[in-house]
mmCIF file of C-alpha atoms in Angstrom:
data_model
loop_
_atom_site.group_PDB
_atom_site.id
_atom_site.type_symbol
_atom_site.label_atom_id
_atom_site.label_comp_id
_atom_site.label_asym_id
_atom_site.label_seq_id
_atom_site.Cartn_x
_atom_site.Cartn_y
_atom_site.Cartn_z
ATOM 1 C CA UNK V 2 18.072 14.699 -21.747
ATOM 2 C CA UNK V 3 18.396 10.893 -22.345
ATOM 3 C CA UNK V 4 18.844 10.827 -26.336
ATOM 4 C CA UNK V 5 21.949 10.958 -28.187
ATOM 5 C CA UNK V 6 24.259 13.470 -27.786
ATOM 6 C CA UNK V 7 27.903 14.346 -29.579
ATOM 7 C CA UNK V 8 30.149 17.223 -29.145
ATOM 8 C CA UNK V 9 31.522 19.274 -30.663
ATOM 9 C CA UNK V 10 28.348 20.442 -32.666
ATOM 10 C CA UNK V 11 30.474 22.865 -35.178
ATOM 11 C CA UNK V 12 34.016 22.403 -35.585
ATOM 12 C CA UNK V 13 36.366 24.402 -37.702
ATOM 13 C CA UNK V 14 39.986 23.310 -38.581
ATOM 14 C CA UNK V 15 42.267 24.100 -41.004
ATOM 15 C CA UNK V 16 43.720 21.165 -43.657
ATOM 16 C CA UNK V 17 45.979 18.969 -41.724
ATOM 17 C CA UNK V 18 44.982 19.132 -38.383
ATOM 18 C CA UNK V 19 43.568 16.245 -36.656
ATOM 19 C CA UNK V 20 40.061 16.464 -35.151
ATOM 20 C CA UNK V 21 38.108 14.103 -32.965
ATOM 21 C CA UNK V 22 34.099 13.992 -32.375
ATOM 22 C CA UNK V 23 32.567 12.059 -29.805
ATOM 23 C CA UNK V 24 28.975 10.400 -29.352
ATOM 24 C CA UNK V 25 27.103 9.148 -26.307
ATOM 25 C CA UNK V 26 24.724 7.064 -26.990
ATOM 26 C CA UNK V 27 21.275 6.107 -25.500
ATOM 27 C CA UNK V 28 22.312 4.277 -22.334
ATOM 28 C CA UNK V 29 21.079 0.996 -22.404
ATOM 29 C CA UNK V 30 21.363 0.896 -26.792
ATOM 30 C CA UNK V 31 24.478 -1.168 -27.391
ATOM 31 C CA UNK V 32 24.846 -0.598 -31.019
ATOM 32 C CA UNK V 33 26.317 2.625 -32.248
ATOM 33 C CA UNK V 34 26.437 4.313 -35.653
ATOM 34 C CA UNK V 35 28.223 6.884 -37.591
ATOM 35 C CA UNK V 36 26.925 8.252 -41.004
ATOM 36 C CA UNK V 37 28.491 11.165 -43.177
ATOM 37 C CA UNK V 38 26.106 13.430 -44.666
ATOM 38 C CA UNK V 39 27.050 16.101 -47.176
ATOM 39 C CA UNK V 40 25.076 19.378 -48.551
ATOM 40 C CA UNK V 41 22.287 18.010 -50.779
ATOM 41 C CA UNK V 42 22.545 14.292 -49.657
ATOM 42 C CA UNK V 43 21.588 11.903 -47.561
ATOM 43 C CA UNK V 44 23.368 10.351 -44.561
ATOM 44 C CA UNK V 45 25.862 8.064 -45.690
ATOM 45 C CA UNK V 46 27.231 4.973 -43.652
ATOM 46 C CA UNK V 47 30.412 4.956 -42.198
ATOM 47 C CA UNK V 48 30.825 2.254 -39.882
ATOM 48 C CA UNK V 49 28.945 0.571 -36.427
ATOM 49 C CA UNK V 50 29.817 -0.834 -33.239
ATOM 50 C CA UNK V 51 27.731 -3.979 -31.207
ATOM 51 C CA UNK V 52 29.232 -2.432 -27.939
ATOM 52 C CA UNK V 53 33.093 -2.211 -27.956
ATOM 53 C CA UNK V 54 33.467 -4.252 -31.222
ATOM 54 C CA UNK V 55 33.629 -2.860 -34.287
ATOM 55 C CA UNK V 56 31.709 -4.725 -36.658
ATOM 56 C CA UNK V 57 31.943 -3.122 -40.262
ATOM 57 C CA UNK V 58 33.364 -0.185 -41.848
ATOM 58 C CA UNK V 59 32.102 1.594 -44.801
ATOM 59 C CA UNK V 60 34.737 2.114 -47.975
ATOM 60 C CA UNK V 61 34.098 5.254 -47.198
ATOM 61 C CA UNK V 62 36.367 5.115 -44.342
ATOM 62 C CA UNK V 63 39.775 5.706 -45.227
ATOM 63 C CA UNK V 64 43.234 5.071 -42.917
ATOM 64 C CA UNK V 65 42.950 8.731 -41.876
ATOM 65 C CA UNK V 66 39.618 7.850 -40.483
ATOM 66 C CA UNK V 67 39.466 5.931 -37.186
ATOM 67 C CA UNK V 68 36.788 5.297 -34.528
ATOM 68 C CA UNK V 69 36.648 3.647 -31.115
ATOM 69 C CA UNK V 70 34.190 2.585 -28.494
ATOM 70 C CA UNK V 71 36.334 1.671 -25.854
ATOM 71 C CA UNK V 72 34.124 0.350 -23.410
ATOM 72 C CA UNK V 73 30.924 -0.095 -24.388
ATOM 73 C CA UNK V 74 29.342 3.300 -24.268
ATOM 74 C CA UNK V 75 30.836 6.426 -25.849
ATOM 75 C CA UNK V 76 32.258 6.429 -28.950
ATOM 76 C CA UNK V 77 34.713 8.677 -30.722
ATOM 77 C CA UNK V 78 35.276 9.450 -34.615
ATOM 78 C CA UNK V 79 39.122 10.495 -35.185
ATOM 79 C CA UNK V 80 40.061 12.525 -38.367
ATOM 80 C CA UNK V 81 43.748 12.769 -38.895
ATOM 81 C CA UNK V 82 45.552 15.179 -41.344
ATOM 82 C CA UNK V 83 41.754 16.344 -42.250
ATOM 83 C CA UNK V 84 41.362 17.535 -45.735
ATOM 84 C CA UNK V 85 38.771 19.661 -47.850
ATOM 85 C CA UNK V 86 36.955 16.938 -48.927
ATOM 86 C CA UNK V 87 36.138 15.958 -45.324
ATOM 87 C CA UNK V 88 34.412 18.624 -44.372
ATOM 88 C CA UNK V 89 30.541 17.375 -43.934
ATOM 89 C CA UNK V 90 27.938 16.814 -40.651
ATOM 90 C CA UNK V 91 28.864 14.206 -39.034
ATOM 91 C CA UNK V 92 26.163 11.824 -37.220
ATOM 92 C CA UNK V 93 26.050 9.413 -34.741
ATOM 93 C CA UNK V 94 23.119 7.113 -34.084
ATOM 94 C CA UNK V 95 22.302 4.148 -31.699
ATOM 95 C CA UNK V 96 19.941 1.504 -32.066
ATOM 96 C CA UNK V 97 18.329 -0.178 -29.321
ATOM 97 C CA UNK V 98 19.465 -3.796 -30.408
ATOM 98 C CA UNK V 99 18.857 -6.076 -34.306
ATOM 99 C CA UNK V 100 15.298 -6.768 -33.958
ATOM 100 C CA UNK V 101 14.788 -2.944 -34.043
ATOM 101 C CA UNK V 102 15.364 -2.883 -37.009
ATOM 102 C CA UNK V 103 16.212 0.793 -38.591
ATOM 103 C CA UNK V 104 14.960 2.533 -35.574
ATOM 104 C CA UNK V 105 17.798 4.942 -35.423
ATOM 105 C CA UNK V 106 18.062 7.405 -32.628
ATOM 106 C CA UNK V 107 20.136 9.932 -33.795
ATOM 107 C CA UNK V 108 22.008 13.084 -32.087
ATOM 108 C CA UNK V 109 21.785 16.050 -33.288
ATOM 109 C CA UNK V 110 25.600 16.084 -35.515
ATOM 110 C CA UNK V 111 28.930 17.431 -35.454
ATOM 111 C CA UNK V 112 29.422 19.859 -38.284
ATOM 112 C CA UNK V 113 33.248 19.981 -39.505
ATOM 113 C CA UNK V 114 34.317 22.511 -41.681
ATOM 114 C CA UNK V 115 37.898 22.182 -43.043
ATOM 115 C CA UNK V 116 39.808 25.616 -44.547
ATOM 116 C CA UNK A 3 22.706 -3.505 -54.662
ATOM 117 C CA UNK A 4 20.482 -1.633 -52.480
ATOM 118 C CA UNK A 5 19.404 1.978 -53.295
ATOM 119 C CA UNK A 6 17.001 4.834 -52.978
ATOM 120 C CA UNK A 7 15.338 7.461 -55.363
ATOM 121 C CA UNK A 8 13.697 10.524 -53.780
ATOM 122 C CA UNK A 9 11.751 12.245 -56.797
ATOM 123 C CA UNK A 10 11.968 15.865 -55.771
ATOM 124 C CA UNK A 11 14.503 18.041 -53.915
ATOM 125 C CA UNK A 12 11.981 20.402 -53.006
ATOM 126 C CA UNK A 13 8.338 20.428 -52.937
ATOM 127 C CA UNK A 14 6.190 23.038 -51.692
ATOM 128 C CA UNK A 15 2.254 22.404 -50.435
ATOM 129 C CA UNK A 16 -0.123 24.999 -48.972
ATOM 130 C CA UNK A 17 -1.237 24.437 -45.287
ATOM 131 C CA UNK A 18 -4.154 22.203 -45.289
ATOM 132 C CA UNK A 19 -3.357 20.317 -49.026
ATOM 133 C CA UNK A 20 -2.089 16.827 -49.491
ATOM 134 C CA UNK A 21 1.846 15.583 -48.932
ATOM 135 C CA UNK A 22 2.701 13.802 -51.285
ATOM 136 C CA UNK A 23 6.687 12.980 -51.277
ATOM 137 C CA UNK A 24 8.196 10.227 -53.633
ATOM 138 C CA UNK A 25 10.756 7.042 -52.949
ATOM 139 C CA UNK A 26 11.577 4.528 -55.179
ATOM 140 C CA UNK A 27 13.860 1.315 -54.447
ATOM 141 C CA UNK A 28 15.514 -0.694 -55.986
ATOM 142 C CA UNK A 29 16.599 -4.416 -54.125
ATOM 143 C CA UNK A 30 17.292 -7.373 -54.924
ATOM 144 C CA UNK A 31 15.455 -8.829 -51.901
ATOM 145 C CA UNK A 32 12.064 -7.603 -50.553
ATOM 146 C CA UNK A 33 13.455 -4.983 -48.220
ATOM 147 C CA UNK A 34 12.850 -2.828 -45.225
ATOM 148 C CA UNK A 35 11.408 0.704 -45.998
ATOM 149 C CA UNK A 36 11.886 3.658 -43.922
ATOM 150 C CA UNK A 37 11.035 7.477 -44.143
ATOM 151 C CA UNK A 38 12.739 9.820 -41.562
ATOM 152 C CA UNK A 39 12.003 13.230 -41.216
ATOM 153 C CA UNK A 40 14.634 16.281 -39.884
ATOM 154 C CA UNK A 41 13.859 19.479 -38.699
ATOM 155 C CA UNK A 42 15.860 22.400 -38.331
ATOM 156 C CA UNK A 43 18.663 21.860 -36.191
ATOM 157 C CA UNK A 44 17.953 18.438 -34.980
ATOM 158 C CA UNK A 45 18.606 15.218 -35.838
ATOM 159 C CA UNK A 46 16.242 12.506 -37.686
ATOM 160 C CA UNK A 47 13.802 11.180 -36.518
ATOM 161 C CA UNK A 48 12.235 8.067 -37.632
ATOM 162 C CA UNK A 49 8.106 8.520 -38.803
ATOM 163 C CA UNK A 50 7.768 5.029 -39.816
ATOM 164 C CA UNK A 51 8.837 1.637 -41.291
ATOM 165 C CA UNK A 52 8.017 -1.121 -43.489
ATOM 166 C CA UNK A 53 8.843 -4.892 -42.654
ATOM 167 C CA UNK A 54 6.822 -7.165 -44.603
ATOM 168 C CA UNK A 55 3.768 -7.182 -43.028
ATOM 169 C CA UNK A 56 0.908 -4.879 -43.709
ATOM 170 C CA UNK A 57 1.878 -2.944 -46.989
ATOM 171 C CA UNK A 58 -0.077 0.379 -45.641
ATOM 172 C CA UNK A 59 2.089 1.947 -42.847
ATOM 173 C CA UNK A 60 0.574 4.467 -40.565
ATOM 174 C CA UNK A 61 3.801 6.579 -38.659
ATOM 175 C CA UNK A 62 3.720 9.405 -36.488
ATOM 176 C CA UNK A 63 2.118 13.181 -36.778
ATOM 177 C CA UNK A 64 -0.370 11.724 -39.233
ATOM 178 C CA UNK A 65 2.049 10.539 -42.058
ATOM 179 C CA UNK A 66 1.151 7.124 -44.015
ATOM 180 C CA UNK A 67 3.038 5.446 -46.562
ATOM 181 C CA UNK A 68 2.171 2.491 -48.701
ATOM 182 C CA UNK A 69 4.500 -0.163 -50.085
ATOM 183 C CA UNK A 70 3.858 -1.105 -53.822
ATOM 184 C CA UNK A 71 6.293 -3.918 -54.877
ATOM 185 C CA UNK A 72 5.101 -3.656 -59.089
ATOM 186 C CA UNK A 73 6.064 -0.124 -58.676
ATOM 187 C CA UNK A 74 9.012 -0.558 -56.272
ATOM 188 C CA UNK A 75 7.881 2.571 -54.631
ATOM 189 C CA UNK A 76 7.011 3.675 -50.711
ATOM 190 C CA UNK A 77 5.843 7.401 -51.245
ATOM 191 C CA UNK A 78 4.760 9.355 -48.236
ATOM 192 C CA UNK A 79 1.854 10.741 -47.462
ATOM 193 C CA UNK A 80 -0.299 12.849 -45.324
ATOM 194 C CA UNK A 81 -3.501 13.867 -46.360
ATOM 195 C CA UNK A 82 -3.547 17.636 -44.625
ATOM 196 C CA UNK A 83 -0.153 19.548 -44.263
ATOM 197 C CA UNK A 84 0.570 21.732 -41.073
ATOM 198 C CA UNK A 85 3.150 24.385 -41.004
ATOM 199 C CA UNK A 86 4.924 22.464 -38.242
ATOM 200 C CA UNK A 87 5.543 19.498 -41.380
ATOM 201 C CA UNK A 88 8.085 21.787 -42.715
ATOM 202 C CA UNK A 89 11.451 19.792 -42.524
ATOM 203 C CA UNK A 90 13.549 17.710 -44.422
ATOM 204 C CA UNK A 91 12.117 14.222 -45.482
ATOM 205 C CA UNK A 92 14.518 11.194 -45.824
ATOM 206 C CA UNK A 93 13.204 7.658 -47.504
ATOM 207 C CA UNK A 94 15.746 5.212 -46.845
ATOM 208 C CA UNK A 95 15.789 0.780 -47.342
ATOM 209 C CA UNK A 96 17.513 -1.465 -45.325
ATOM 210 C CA UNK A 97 18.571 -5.584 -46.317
ATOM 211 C CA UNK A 98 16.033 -7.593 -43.940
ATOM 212 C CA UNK A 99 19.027 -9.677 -43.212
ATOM 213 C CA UNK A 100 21.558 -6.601 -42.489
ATOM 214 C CA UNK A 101 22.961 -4.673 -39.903
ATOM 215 C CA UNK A 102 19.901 -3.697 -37.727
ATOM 216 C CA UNK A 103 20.802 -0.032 -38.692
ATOM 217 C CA UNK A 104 22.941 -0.083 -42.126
ATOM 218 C CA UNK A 105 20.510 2.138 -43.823
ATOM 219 C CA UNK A 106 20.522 3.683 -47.867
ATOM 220 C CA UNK A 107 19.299 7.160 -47.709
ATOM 221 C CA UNK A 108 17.495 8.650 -50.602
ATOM 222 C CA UNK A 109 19.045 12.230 -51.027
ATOM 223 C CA UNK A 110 16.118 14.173 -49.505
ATOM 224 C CA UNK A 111 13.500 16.067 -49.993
ATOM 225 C CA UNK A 112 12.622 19.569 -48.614
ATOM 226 C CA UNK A 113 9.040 20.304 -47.434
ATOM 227 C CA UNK A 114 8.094 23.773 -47.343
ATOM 228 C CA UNK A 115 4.206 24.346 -46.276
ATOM 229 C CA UNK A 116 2.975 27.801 -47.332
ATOM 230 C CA UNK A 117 0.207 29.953 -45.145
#
């Protein structure tokens, strides 16, 4: 399979903990998205990468929220002392380059759940 | 400031009618228009897009959609549902001068095709 793929697809945690998702991204795409998307809504920007830089970050992205594309390719999302509020899907999308304009390729989400 | 209006959480069509699902903008610019659909377990998929040029979009799986700048609307349609249409539908708009993939998702709306 050659689409976008993260890990872990469900994770539960209890308040507090840290947790950490990870996307890999179409191969030769080499920008990379994360969205938020809660019950009822719509996904929700977070922040992007044009291959290990990251470029902009939603408001939406608080200190306890950190993500890294180290070299290029994967990318992970860190949560730190992860709170109710945080639990959501959380998606990861690449796009091929800017004149493709909105043609997201998206994985399939990482459902957190926080107790 | 960009954003999206999805009349409808839920509409409900019998196999073989009309889809009809709703999206009205709002921008300050003449924008980039995109519906995305997601079924059950996966992630979205992108059915087609608006840029500026011809105002009558044709996507995939038979799905159309029509830009109307007096109404500020791009509702989707398709003029003969099949069961397999059942998903979630997602209109979202995008700054022609933005991020490549910074999107504003509508919140969405739920197809549900009866026998």
């Amino acid at each position: 399979d050659t689409g976008v793929s993260q890990n872990p697809r469900h994770k539960i945690t209890k308040r507090g903990q840290n947790v950490t998702f990870r996307c890999d991204p179409i191969s030769e795409h080499n920008r990379l998205y994360w969205y938020r998307q809660t019950l009822g809504q719509g996904p929700e920007f977070l922040t992007y990468f044009q291959n290990e830089a990251q470029l902009e970050k939603s408001r939406l992205l608080s200190d306890r929220f950190s993500a890294e594309r180290p070299k290029g390719s994967f990318s992970t999302l860190e949560i730190q002392r992860t709170e109710q509020g945080d639990s959501a899907m959380y998606l990861c999308a690449s796009l091929p380059g800017e004149l493709a304009a909105g043609e997201l390729f998206f994985g399939e989400g990482s459902r957190l759940t926080v107790l | 400031a960009q954003s999206v209006t999805q009349l409808g959480s839920h509409v409900s069509v019998s196999e073989g009618a009309l889809v009809l699902l709703r999206c009205n903008y709002s921008s300050s610019v003449p924008p980039y228009l995109f519906w995305y659909v997601q079924y059950p377990n996966q992630g979205l998929q992108l059915l087609l897009k608006y840029t500026s040029a011809a105002t009558l979009v044709k996507g995939i799986n038979g799905f159309e959609a029509e830009f109307k700048k007096s109404e500020t609307s791009f509702h989707l349609t398709k003029p003969s549902a099949h069961m397999s249409d059942a998903a979630e539908y997602f209109c979202a708009v995008s700054h022609p001068l933005g991020r490549g993939g910074k999107l504003i998702f509508g919140q969405g709306t739920e197809l549900s095709v009866k026998p």
